Coordinates of C-alpha atoms (C1' of nucleotides) in Angstrom, one line a residue:
Chain A
M1 CA 16.9 -19.5 -39.5
L2 CA 18.1 -19.6 -35.9
V3 CA 20.0 -16.4 -34.9
V4 CA 22.4 -17.0 -32.0
T5 CA 24.0 -14.1 -30.2
P6 CA 26.3 -15.9 -27.8
K7 CA 28.3 -13.0 -26.6
I8 CA 25.3 -11.2 -25.1
S9 CA 24.1 -13.9 -22.7
T10 CA 23.3 -11.9 -19.6
T11 CA 19.6 -12.2 -18.8
H12 CA 18.7 -8.7 -19.7
S13 CA 21.4 -7.3 -22.0
R14 CA 21.4 -3.7 -23.1
S15 CA 18.3 -2.6 -25.0
A16 CA 18.5 -1.6 -28.7
A17 CA 18.1 2.0 -27.7
V18 CA 20.9 2.0 -25.2
T19 CA 23.1 0.1 -27.6
R20 CA 22.5 2.5 -30.4
L21 CA 22.7 5.8 -28.6
S22 CA 25.7 4.9 -26.5
S23 CA 27.5 3.9 -29.7
L24 CA 26.9 7.4 -31.2
T25 CA 28.8 9.2 -28.5
L26 CA 30.1 8.7 -25.0
L27 CA 27.2 8.5 -22.4
S28 CA 27.7 8.9 -18.7
S29 CA 26.3 6.2 -16.5
E30 CA 23.7 8.7 -15.3
E31 CA 22.6 9.2 -18.9
M32 CA 22.5 5.5 -19.5
D33 CA 20.4 5.1 -16.4
A34 CA 18.1 7.9 -17.6
L35 CA 17.5 6.0 -20.8
S36 CA 16.8 2.7 -18.9
T37 CA 14.4 4.5 -16.6
A38 CA 12.6 6.1 -19.5
E39 CA 12.2 2.7 -21.1
G40 CA 10.1 1.8 -18.1
T41 CA 7.1 3.7 -19.3
R42 CA 6.4 2.3 -22.7
Q43 CA 3.8 3.1 -25.3
H44 CA 2.6 0.4 -27.7
V45 CA 1.3 0.9 -31.2
R46 CA -0.1 -2.0 -33.2
A47 CA 1.1 -2.7 -36.8
Q48 CA -0.4 -0.2 -39.2
G49 CA -1.2 2.1 -36.4
E50 CA -0.4 5.8 -36.6
I51 CA 2.4 7.1 -34.5
L52 CA 2.4 10.7 -35.9
V53 CA -0.1 12.3 -38.2
E54 CA 1.0 14.7 -40.9
G55 CA -0.1 18.2 -40.0
A56 CA -0.9 17.3 -36.4
P57 CA 1.1 18.8 -33.5
V58 CA 4.1 16.9 -32.3
R59 CA 3.7 16.2 -28.6
E60 CA 7.1 15.0 -27.6
A61 CA 10.1 13.2 -29.1
S62 CA 10.1 9.5 -28.6
I63 CA 12.6 6.6 -28.9
I64 CA 11.7 3.4 -30.7
L65 CA 12.4 0.5 -28.4
S66 CA 11.3 -2.3 -30.6
G67 CA 9.5 -2.8 -33.9
W68 CA 9.8 -1.0 -37.3
A69 CA 8.1 2.2 -38.3
C70 CA 8.3 4.5 -41.2
R71 CA 7.4 8.0 -42.5
V72 CA 4.8 7.9 -45.2
R73 CA 3.2 10.1 -47.8
Q74 CA -0.2 9.0 -49.1
F75 CA -1.5 10.1 -52.5
P76 CA -5.2 10.5 -53.2
N77 CA -5.2 8.0 -56.1
G78 CA -4.0 5.2 -53.8
R79 CA -0.4 5.5 -54.5
R80 CA 1.8 5.8 -51.5
Q81 CA 5.5 6.4 -50.8
L82 CA 7.4 5.3 -47.7
L83 CA 9.8 8.1 -47.1
G84 CA 12.1 6.4 -44.7
L85 CA 12.4 3.7 -42.0
L86 CA 12.5 4.3 -38.3
L87 CA 14.2 1.4 -36.5
P88 CA 14.8 0.5 -32.8
G89 CA 17.0 3.0 -31.0
E90 CA 16.1 5.8 -33.5
L91 CA 14.2 8.9 -32.6
V92 CA 10.7 10.0 -33.8
G93 CA 9.4 13.6 -33.7
E94 CA 12.5 15.5 -33.0
C95 CA 12.0 19.2 -33.6
R96 CA 13.5 22.5 -32.5
Q97 CA 10.4 24.4 -32.5
R98 CA 7.4 25.0 -30.3
S99 CA 4.0 24.6 -32.0
A100 CA 5.5 22.4 -34.7
L101 CA 3.4 20.3 -36.9
A102 CA 4.6 16.9 -38.2
T103 CA 5.9 17.2 -41.7
A104 CA 5.0 13.6 -42.5
S105 CA 2.9 10.9 -41.0
V106 CA 4.6 8.1 -39.2
I107 CA 3.1 4.6 -39.1
A108 CA 4.0 1.3 -37.4
L109 CA 5.1 -1.4 -39.9
T110 CA 5.1 -4.0 -37.1
D111 CA 3.9 -3.7 -33.5
V112 CA 6.0 -0.9 -32.1
T113 CA 7.1 0.0 -28.6
L114 CA 8.1 3.6 -27.8
C115 CA 9.1 5.6 -24.8
A116 CA 9.5 9.3 -24.2
R117 CA 13.0 10.7 -24.9
P118 CA 14.8 11.6 -21.7
D119 CA 15.4 15.3 -21.4
P120 CA 18.7 16.2 -22.9
R121 CA 19.1 19.5 -20.9
A122 CA 21.9 19.1 -18.3
R123 CA 22.8 15.9 -20.0
P124 CA 25.4 16.8 -22.7
G125 CA 26.0 13.3 -23.7
L126 CA 22.4 12.7 -24.5
A127 CA 22.1 16.0 -26.3
E128 CA 25.1 15.0 -28.4
A129 CA 23.6 11.6 -29.1
Y130 CA 20.3 13.1 -30.3
A131 CA 22.2 15.6 -32.5
V132 CA 24.3 12.9 -34.0
S133 CA 21.2 10.7 -34.4
A134 CA 19.5 13.5 -36.3
A135 CA 22.5 14.0 -38.5
I136 CA 22.7 10.3 -39.4
E137 CA 19.0 10.3 -40.1
E138 CA 19.5 13.2 -42.5
S139 CA 22.1 11.2 -44.4
Y140 CA 19.7 8.2 -44.6
I141 CA 17.1 10.6 -46.1
F142 CA 19.6 11.9 -48.7
R143 CA 20.5 8.3 -49.5
Q144 CA 16.8 7.5 -50.1
I145 CA 16.6 10.4 -52.6
A146 CA 19.6 9.3 -54.5
R147 CA 18.4 5.7 -54.5
L148 CA 15.0 6.6 -56.0
G149 CA 16.4 9.1 -58.4
R150 CA 19.3 7.2 -59.9
L151 CA 19.3 3.5 -59.1
T152 CA 17.6 0.7 -60.9
A153 CA 15.3 -1.7 -59.1
Y154 CA 18.1 -4.2 -58.7
E155 CA 20.4 -1.6 -57.2
R156 CA 17.7 0.0 -55.1
I157 CA 17.0 -3.2 -53.3
L158 CA 20.6 -4.0 -52.6
D159 CA 21.5 -0.5 -51.6
W160 CA 18.5 -0.4 -49.2
L161 CA 19.2 -3.8 -47.7
L162 CA 22.8 -2.7 -47.0
E163 CA 21.5 0.4 -45.3
V164 CA 19.0 -1.5 -43.2
Q165 CA 21.7 -3.9 -42.1
E166 CA 24.0 -1.1 -41.1
R167 CA 21.2 0.6 -39.1
L168 CA 20.2 -2.6 -37.4
A169 CA 23.8 -3.4 -36.6
I170 CA 24.2 -0.1 -34.8
A171 CA 21.4 -1.2 -32.5
G172 CA 22.9 -4.6 -32.1
L173 CA 20.1 -6.3 -34.2
A174 CA 22.1 -7.6 -37.2
E175 CA 24.9 -10.0 -37.2
G176 CA 26.9 -11.8 -39.9
G177 CA 24.8 -10.4 -42.7
R178 CA 21.6 -11.8 -41.2
F179 CA 18.8 -9.6 -39.9
P180 CA 15.0 -9.5 -39.6
L181 CA 12.9 -8.0 -42.4
P182 CA 9.4 -7.8 -41.2
M183 CA 7.9 -6.2 -44.3
T184 CA 5.8 -7.5 -47.2
Q185 CA 6.9 -7.1 -50.7
E186 CA 4.3 -4.5 -51.2
M187 CA 5.8 -2.5 -48.4
L188 CA 9.2 -2.9 -50.0
A189 CA 7.7 -1.6 -53.2
D190 CA 6.2 1.5 -51.5
M191 CA 9.6 2.1 -49.9
L192 CA 11.6 1.7 -53.1
G193 CA 9.3 3.4 -55.6
L194 CA 8.5 0.2 -57.4
T195 CA 5.5 -2.2 -57.8
S196 CA 5.3 -5.3 -55.7
V197 CA 5.4 -7.5 -58.8
H198 CA 8.7 -6.0 -59.8
V199 CA 10.1 -6.3 -56.3
N200 CA 9.2 -9.9 -56.4
R201 CA 10.9 -10.5 -59.7
T202 CA 14.0 -8.7 -58.7
L203 CA 14.3 -10.5 -55.4
Q204 CA 14.2 -13.8 -57.3
I205 CA 17.1 -12.6 -59.4
L206 CA 19.0 -11.8 -56.3
R207 CA 18.2 -15.2 -54.8
R208 CA 19.2 -17.0 -58.0
E209 CA 22.5 -15.1 -58.0
G210 CA 23.1 -16.3 -54.5
V211 CA 23.6 -12.9 -53.0
L212 CA 20.5 -13.1 -50.9
E213 CA 18.5 -15.5 -48.8
L214 CA 15.1 -14.4 -47.8
S215 CA 12.5 -16.4 -45.9
G216 CA 10.4 -16.2 -42.9
G217 CA 10.9 -12.4 -42.5
S218 CA 14.6 -12.8 -42.2
V219 CA 17.4 -12.0 -44.7
L220 CA 21.0 -13.2 -45.2
L221 CA 23.2 -10.9 -47.4
R222 CA 26.3 -12.5 -48.9
E223 CA 29.3 -11.0 -50.5
Q224 CA 28.5 -7.6 -49.0
D225 CA 31.7 -6.0 -50.0
R226 CA 31.1 -6.7 -53.7
L227 CA 27.5 -5.6 -53.4
A228 CA 28.5 -2.4 -51.6
E229 CA 30.8 -1.6 -54.5
L230 CA 28.2 -2.4 -57.0
V231 CA 25.8 0.3 -55.7
D232 CA 28.5 2.7 -54.3
Y233 CA 27.3 2.1 -50.8
R234 CA 29.2 4.1 -48.2
S235 CA 28.9 3.8 -44.4
V236 CA 27.6 6.8 -42.6
T237 CA 30.0 9.2 -41.0
V238 CA 28.8 12.4 -39.5
T239 CA 31.3 13.3 -36.8
A240 CA 35.0 14.2 -37.1
G241 CA 37.6 12.9 -34.7
Chain B
M1 CA 10.3 38.3 -70.3
L2 CA 10.3 41.5 -68.2
V3 CA 9.3 41.0 -64.6
V4 CA 7.9 44.1 -63.1
T5 CA 7.4 44.4 -59.3
P6 CA 5.8 47.9 -59.0
K7 CA 4.8 47.6 -55.4
I8 CA 8.4 47.5 -54.2
S9 CA 9.8 50.5 -55.8
T10 CA 12.0 51.9 -53.0
T11 CA 15.6 52.1 -54.1
H12 CA 16.8 49.3 -51.8
S13 CA 13.8 47.2 -50.9
R14 CA 14.0 44.3 -48.4
S15 CA 16.4 41.6 -49.4
A16 CA 15.2 38.1 -50.3
A17 CA 16.6 36.9 -46.9
V18 CA 14.8 39.4 -44.8
T19 CA 11.6 38.9 -46.8
R20 CA 11.7 35.2 -46.3
L21 CA 12.8 35.0 -42.7
S22 CA 10.5 37.7 -41.5
S23 CA 7.6 36.0 -43.2
L24 CA 8.3 32.7 -41.2
T25 CA 7.8 34.3 -37.9
L26 CA 7.7 37.7 -36.2
L27 CA 11.1 39.4 -36.1
S28 CA 12.0 42.3 -33.9
S29 CA 13.5 45.3 -35.6
E30 CA 16.8 44.5 -33.9
E31 CA 16.7 41.1 -35.5
M32 CA 15.9 42.5 -38.9
D33 CA 18.8 44.9 -38.4
A34 CA 21.1 42.0 -37.4
L35 CA 20.2 40.3 -40.7
S36 CA 20.8 43.4 -42.7
T37 CA 24.1 43.9 -41.0
A38 CA 25.1 40.3 -41.6
E39 CA 24.4 40.8 -45.3
G40 CA 27.1 43.3 -45.4
T41 CA 29.8 40.8 -45.3
R42 CA 29.1 38.6 -48.3
Q43 CA 30.8 35.6 -49.7
H44 CA 30.6 34.8 -53.4
V45 CA 30.7 31.4 -55.1
R46 CA 30.8 31.0 -58.8
A47 CA 28.4 28.7 -60.7
Q48 CA 29.4 25.1 -60.3
G49 CA 31.6 26.0 -57.3
E50 CA 31.4 24.0 -54.1
I51 CA 29.7 25.6 -51.1
L52 CA 30.0 22.5 -48.9
V53 CA 31.8 19.2 -49.4
E54 CA 30.3 15.9 -48.3
G55 CA 32.3 14.6 -45.4
A56 CA 34.1 17.8 -44.7
P57 CA 33.5 19.8 -41.5
V58 CA 30.8 22.4 -41.5
R59 CA 32.2 25.8 -40.5
E60 CA 29.1 27.9 -39.8
A61 CA 25.6 28.2 -41.0
S62 CA 25.0 30.6 -43.9
I63 CA 22.1 32.3 -45.5
I64 CA 21.8 32.4 -49.3
L65 CA 21.4 36.0 -50.3
S66 CA 21.2 35.5 -54.1
G67 CA 21.5 32.7 -56.6
W68 CA 20.5 29.1 -56.7
A69 CA 22.4 26.2 -55.0
C70 CA 21.6 22.5 -54.4
R71 CA 22.7 19.5 -52.4
V72 CA 24.1 16.8 -54.7
R73 CA 25.2 13.2 -54.5
Q74 CA 27.7 12.0 -57.2
F75 CA 27.9 8.4 -58.3
P76 CA 31.2 6.9 -59.5
N77 CA 29.8 6.0 -62.9
G78 CA 28.9 9.5 -63.8
R79 CA 25.3 9.5 -62.6
R80 CA 24.4 12.2 -60.2
Q81 CA 21.3 13.2 -58.3
L82 CA 20.5 16.6 -57.0
L83 CA 19.0 16.1 -53.6
G84 CA 17.2 19.4 -53.3
L85 CA 17.4 23.1 -54.0
L86 CA 18.6 25.9 -51.8
L87 CA 17.1 29.2 -52.8
P88 CA 17.6 32.8 -51.7
G89 CA 16.7 33.4 -48.0
E90 CA 17.2 29.7 -47.2
L91 CA 19.9 28.4 -44.8
V92 CA 22.9 26.2 -45.6
G93 CA 24.8 24.1 -43.1
E94 CA 22.5 24.2 -40.2
C95 CA 23.4 21.6 -37.6
R96 CA 23.0 21.0 -33.9
Q97 CA 26.2 19.4 -33.3
R98 CA 29.9 20.3 -32.8
S99 CA 32.4 18.5 -35.1
A100 CA 29.7 17.8 -37.6
L101 CA 30.5 16.7 -41.1
A102 CA 28.4 17.7 -44.0
T103 CA 26.0 14.8 -45.0
A104 CA 26.0 16.0 -48.6
S105 CA 27.9 18.3 -50.9
V106 CA 26.3 21.7 -51.8
I107 CA 27.1 23.3 -55.1
A108 CA 26.2 26.5 -56.7
L109 CA 23.9 26.2 -59.7
T110 CA 24.3 29.9 -60.5
D111 CA 26.7 32.5 -59.1
V112 CA 25.7 32.6 -55.4
T113 CA 26.0 35.2 -52.7
L114 CA 26.1 34.0 -49.0
C115 CA 26.5 35.6 -45.6
A116 CA 27.1 34.2 -42.2
R117 CA 23.9 33.5 -40.2
P118 CA 23.4 36.0 -37.4
D119 CA 23.7 34.4 -34.0
P120 CA 20.2 33.3 -32.8
R121 CA 21.2 33.3 -29.1
A122 CA 19.4 36.1 -27.3
R123 CA 17.4 36.6 -30.4
P124 CA 14.3 34.4 -30.0
G125 CA 12.7 35.6 -33.2
L126 CA 15.7 34.5 -35.3
A127 CA 15.9 31.2 -33.4
E128 CA 12.3 30.6 -34.2
A129 CA 12.8 31.6 -37.9
Y130 CA 15.7 29.2 -38.2
A131 CA 13.7 26.4 -36.7
V132 CA 10.7 27.0 -38.9
S133 CA 13.0 27.2 -41.9
A134 CA 14.6 23.9 -41.0
A135 CA 11.1 22.3 -40.6
I136 CA 10.0 23.7 -44.0
E137 CA 13.2 22.4 -45.6
E138 CA 12.4 18.9 -44.2
S139 CA 9.0 19.0 -45.8
Y140 CA 10.6 19.9 -49.1
I141 CA 12.9 17.0 -48.7
F142 CA 10.1 14.6 -48.1
R143 CA 8.3 16.0 -51.0
Q144 CA 11.3 15.2 -53.2
I145 CA 11.2 11.6 -52.0
A146 CA 7.6 11.2 -52.8
R147 CA 8.1 12.9 -56.2
L148 CA 10.9 10.6 -57.2
G149 CA 9.2 7.5 -55.9
R150 CA 5.7 7.8 -57.1
L151 CA 5.2 10.5 -59.8
T152 CA 5.7 10.2 -63.6
A153 CA 8.0 12.5 -65.4
Y154 CA 5.1 14.7 -66.4
E155 CA 3.9 14.9 -62.8
R156 CA 7.4 15.4 -61.4
I157 CA 8.1 18.4 -63.5
L158 CA 4.8 20.1 -62.6
D159 CA 5.1 19.2 -58.9
W160 CA 8.6 20.5 -58.7
L161 CA 7.8 23.7 -60.6
L162 CA 5.0 24.4 -58.2
E163 CA 7.3 23.9 -55.2
V164 CA 9.9 26.2 -56.7
Q165 CA 7.3 28.8 -57.3
E166 CA 6.1 28.6 -53.7
R167 CA 9.6 28.8 -52.4
L168 CA 10.6 31.8 -54.5
A169 CA 7.3 33.5 -53.6
I170 CA 8.2 33.3 -49.9
A171 CA 11.3 35.3 -50.7
G172 CA 9.5 37.7 -52.9
L173 CA 11.0 36.3 -56.0
A174 CA 8.0 35.0 -57.9
E175 CA 4.9 36.8 -58.9
G176 CA 1.8 36.0 -60.9
G177 CA 3.1 32.5 -61.8
R178 CA 6.3 33.9 -63.3
F179 CA 9.7 33.2 -61.9
P180 CA 13.3 32.7 -63.0
L181 CA 14.6 29.2 -63.7
P182 CA 18.3 29.3 -64.1
M183 CA 18.9 25.7 -64.8
T184 CA 19.7 23.7 -67.9
Q185 CA 17.5 20.7 -68.8
E186 CA 20.3 18.5 -67.8
M187 CA 20.2 20.0 -64.2
L188 CA 16.5 19.5 -64.2
A189 CA 17.0 15.9 -65.2
D190 CA 19.5 15.4 -62.4
M191 CA 17.1 16.9 -60.0
L192 CA 14.1 14.9 -61.1
G193 CA 15.7 11.5 -61.6
L194 CA 15.2 11.6 -65.4
T195 CA 17.4 12.0 -68.5
S196 CA 17.7 15.4 -70.2
V197 CA 16.2 14.0 -73.3
H198 CA 13.1 13.0 -71.5
V199 CA 12.9 16.3 -69.6
N200 CA 13.0 18.0 -73.0
R201 CA 10.2 15.9 -74.4
T202 CA 8.0 16.3 -71.4
L203 CA 8.5 20.1 -71.3
Q204 CA 7.4 20.2 -74.9
I205 CA 4.2 18.4 -74.0
L206 CA 3.6 20.9 -71.2
R207 CA 4.2 23.8 -73.6
R208 CA 1.9 22.3 -76.2
E209 CA -0.8 21.9 -73.5
G210 CA -0.4 25.6 -72.7
V211 CA 0.2 25.2 -69.0
L212 CA 3.8 26.3 -69.3
E213 CA 5.9 29.0 -71.0
L214 CA 9.6 28.6 -70.7
S215 CA 12.2 30.7 -72.3
G216 CA 15.3 32.7 -71.5
G217 CA 15.6 31.1 -68.0
S218 CA 12.2 32.3 -67.0
V219 CA 8.9 30.3 -66.5
L220 CA 5.3 31.2 -66.5
L221 CA 2.9 28.6 -64.9
R222 CA -0.8 28.8 -65.9
E223 CA -3.8 27.2 -64.4
Q224 CA -1.9 26.5 -61.2
D225 CA -5.0 25.4 -59.2
R226 CA -5.7 22.7 -61.7
L227 CA -2.1 21.6 -61.9
A228 CA -1.8 21.5 -58.1
E229 CA -4.8 19.2 -58.0
L230 CA -3.3 17.0 -60.7
V231 CA -0.2 16.2 -58.6
D232 CA -1.8 16.6 -55.2
Y233 CA 0.4 19.6 -54.5
R234 CA -0.1 21.0 -51.0
S235 CA 1.4 24.2 -49.6
V236 CA 3.8 23.9 -46.7
T237 CA 2.4 24.3 -43.2
V238 CA 4.7 23.6 -40.3
T239 CA 3.4 25.8 -37.5
A240 CA 0.1 25.8 -35.7
G241 CA -1.8 28.8 -34.6
Chain C
dC1 C1' 31.0 35.9 -86.9
dG2 C1' 32.7 31.5 -84.8
dC3 C1' 32.6 28.2 -81.3
dG4 C1' 30.9 25.6 -77.3
dT5 C1' 27.0 24.6 -74.9
dT6 C1' 22.3 23.6 -74.8
dC7 C1' 18.2 22.2 -77.0
dT8 C1' 15.6 19.3 -80.2
dT9 C1' 14.5 15.2 -82.8
dG10 C1' 14.3 10.3 -84.5
dA11 C1' 14.7 5.4 -84.0
dC12 C1' 15.3 1.8 -81.1
dT13 C1' 15.9 -0.7 -76.8
dG14 C1' 14.5 -2.1 -72.4
dC15 C1' 13.2 -1.6 -67.7
dT16 C1' 9.1 -1.4 -65.2
dT17 C1' 4.1 -1.5 -64.9
dT18 C1' -0.4 -3.4 -65.6
dC19 C1' -3.8 -6.9 -65.3
dA20 C1' -5.1 -11.2 -64.1
dA21 C1' -4.9 -15.6 -62.0
dA22 C1' -2.8 -19.4 -59.7
dG23 C1' 0.0 -21.0 -55.8
dA24 C1' 1.9 -20.7 -51.1
dT25 C1' 1.7 -19.3 -46.4
dG26 C1' 0.1 -18.6 -41.9
dG27 C1' -3.2 -18.1 -38.4
dT28 C1' -7.9 -19.6 -36.6
dG29 C1' -11.6 -22.3 -35.3
dG30 C1' -13.8 -26.6 -35.5
Chain D
dC1 C1' -5.0 -32.2 -36.5
dC2 C1' -7.1 -30.5 -40.3
dA3 C1' -10.1 -27.4 -43.0
dC4 C1' -10.6 -22.7 -44.1
dC5 C1' -9.8 -18.0 -45.0
dA6 C1' -7.2 -13.9 -45.7
dT7 C1' -2.9 -12.3 -47.0
dC8 C1' 1.1 -12.7 -49.4
dT9 C1' 3.9 -14.5 -53.1
dT10 C1' 4.7 -16.0 -57.7
dT11 C1' 3.9 -16.3 -62.7
dG12 C1' 2.7 -14.9 -67.6
dA13 C1' 1.6 -11.9 -71.3
dA14 C1' 1.2 -7.4 -73.1
dA15 C1' 1.7 -2.5 -73.0
dG16 C1' 4.0 1.8 -71.8
dC17 C1' 7.1 5.0 -69.9
dA18 C1' 11.6 6.3 -69.9
dG19 C1' 16.5 5.5 -71.4
dT20 C1' 20.1 5.2 -75.0
dC21 C1' 22.6 6.6 -79.0
dA22 C1' 23.4 9.8 -82.4
dA23 C1' 23.0 13.8 -85.1
dG24 C1' 21.3 18.2 -86.3
dA25 C1' 19.5 22.9 -84.9
dA26 C1' 19.4 26.8 -82.0
dC27 C1' 21.3 29.7 -78.6
dG28 C1' 24.5 32.6 -76.1
dC29 C1' 28.8 34.6 -75.6
dG30 C1' 33.2 36.7 -76.7

DNA sequence: CGCGTTCTTGACTGCTTTCAAAGATGGTGG
DNA sequence: CCACCATCTTTGAAAGCAGTCAAGAACGCG
């Protein structure tokens, strides 16, 4: 239950955003400072609150500093589908276009803290980091399509958990197969195209098999190599040499 | 079976690419000329051929001049999922990043003709058109996720056909609910996360209901307003005012 | 006309959903 | 510290949508 991160013991270690973006490409110290400065002016959104509304204009791109968010599509009959996660250090509302409207709503799954994205002009490292981030995000989106289209409930859950772990690890928020999972089984169901009842039953199978511990909003994944093979999970690679 | 387009009777009317891109934003005549010139140097890919390979470097962005292509993810056990279509006038291999690797393979579903994308620098109209095109593409991708996650086979097919029609219509390739559909039922199945047997049975239901005519690689959709309501289909909007 | 691919059909299996209700959990106020 | 409430998780039984396997029919192409 207790997550210890002994190696990062300085009072105020690097934020998730700095950890993530500086791991995507080499950032100058000026660029890291720009990020830290930007993090000073935060914006808070309560759980369930809307960060972006589908069809509404996108003001400016933001970076998620803490908390989990997701893109979502709502159907009129009550069904809804979570299109993809947005985790700390990741960007919201990137677009290359003036007068752009959001192509999907974004809501906060937990309480979320955001800040404006530092201007990438005259900061090639940041521009590169944003571009790499966008490319990685695209590959997460494609993975979500393949997951929903061709994996069983059992495989979907494993594949998705492996992805979440990888994404959190990039931001320094997962360690040793353990990471937070602040979502109800109903949210999981909406993310994975299942019902909450079936998510529940499948999670129990995974627990019984010993590959998964799940309690108090925190997960421990065991035997990850075997699981990754099972669902053909591949780590993200978007840049060459 | 015979598709007549009487209004465009000049010998060489606008290409699908020019039709589509100039409908996304206002293009100057120089920009339209640049497109037409670019179309002079074509590249051909046979059906089933690879246009982009996942994990390989992306050379340059291209425009599809004719034929259908798609992004695809292949699983080791033979399963595969088509991630999304790429239709005439749409762009392949857009990325904002040097040394980028393709995040998914792209294959030709039919014989495909491509050309290099004219340089958008110093051509604000083209830059805008590419940006709008990318935004629209993103909304198609989100729609694919929602389709696979939350619609039944019956709904998936209708929703997808409505989207294909809208996309072809933008390029001037659909009219009066009739458009080409050069895909086998097995391809449809891989696109919609179903088996070909179930696609077959569902198509028969649609035919029996009279909402769909399908033969010789060509479709006719009837009662589109009713169908659109049935699956909560919304036309794409990505730019304000 | 012959062959390979694609489409169609039937019978059966099974994964996932639905509906309903009971149990656990966590936060709040008394 | 405990009772209480809302939310979340768990369980059971039954139904349904979609998958599997297999074989025959139709189609398109050379």
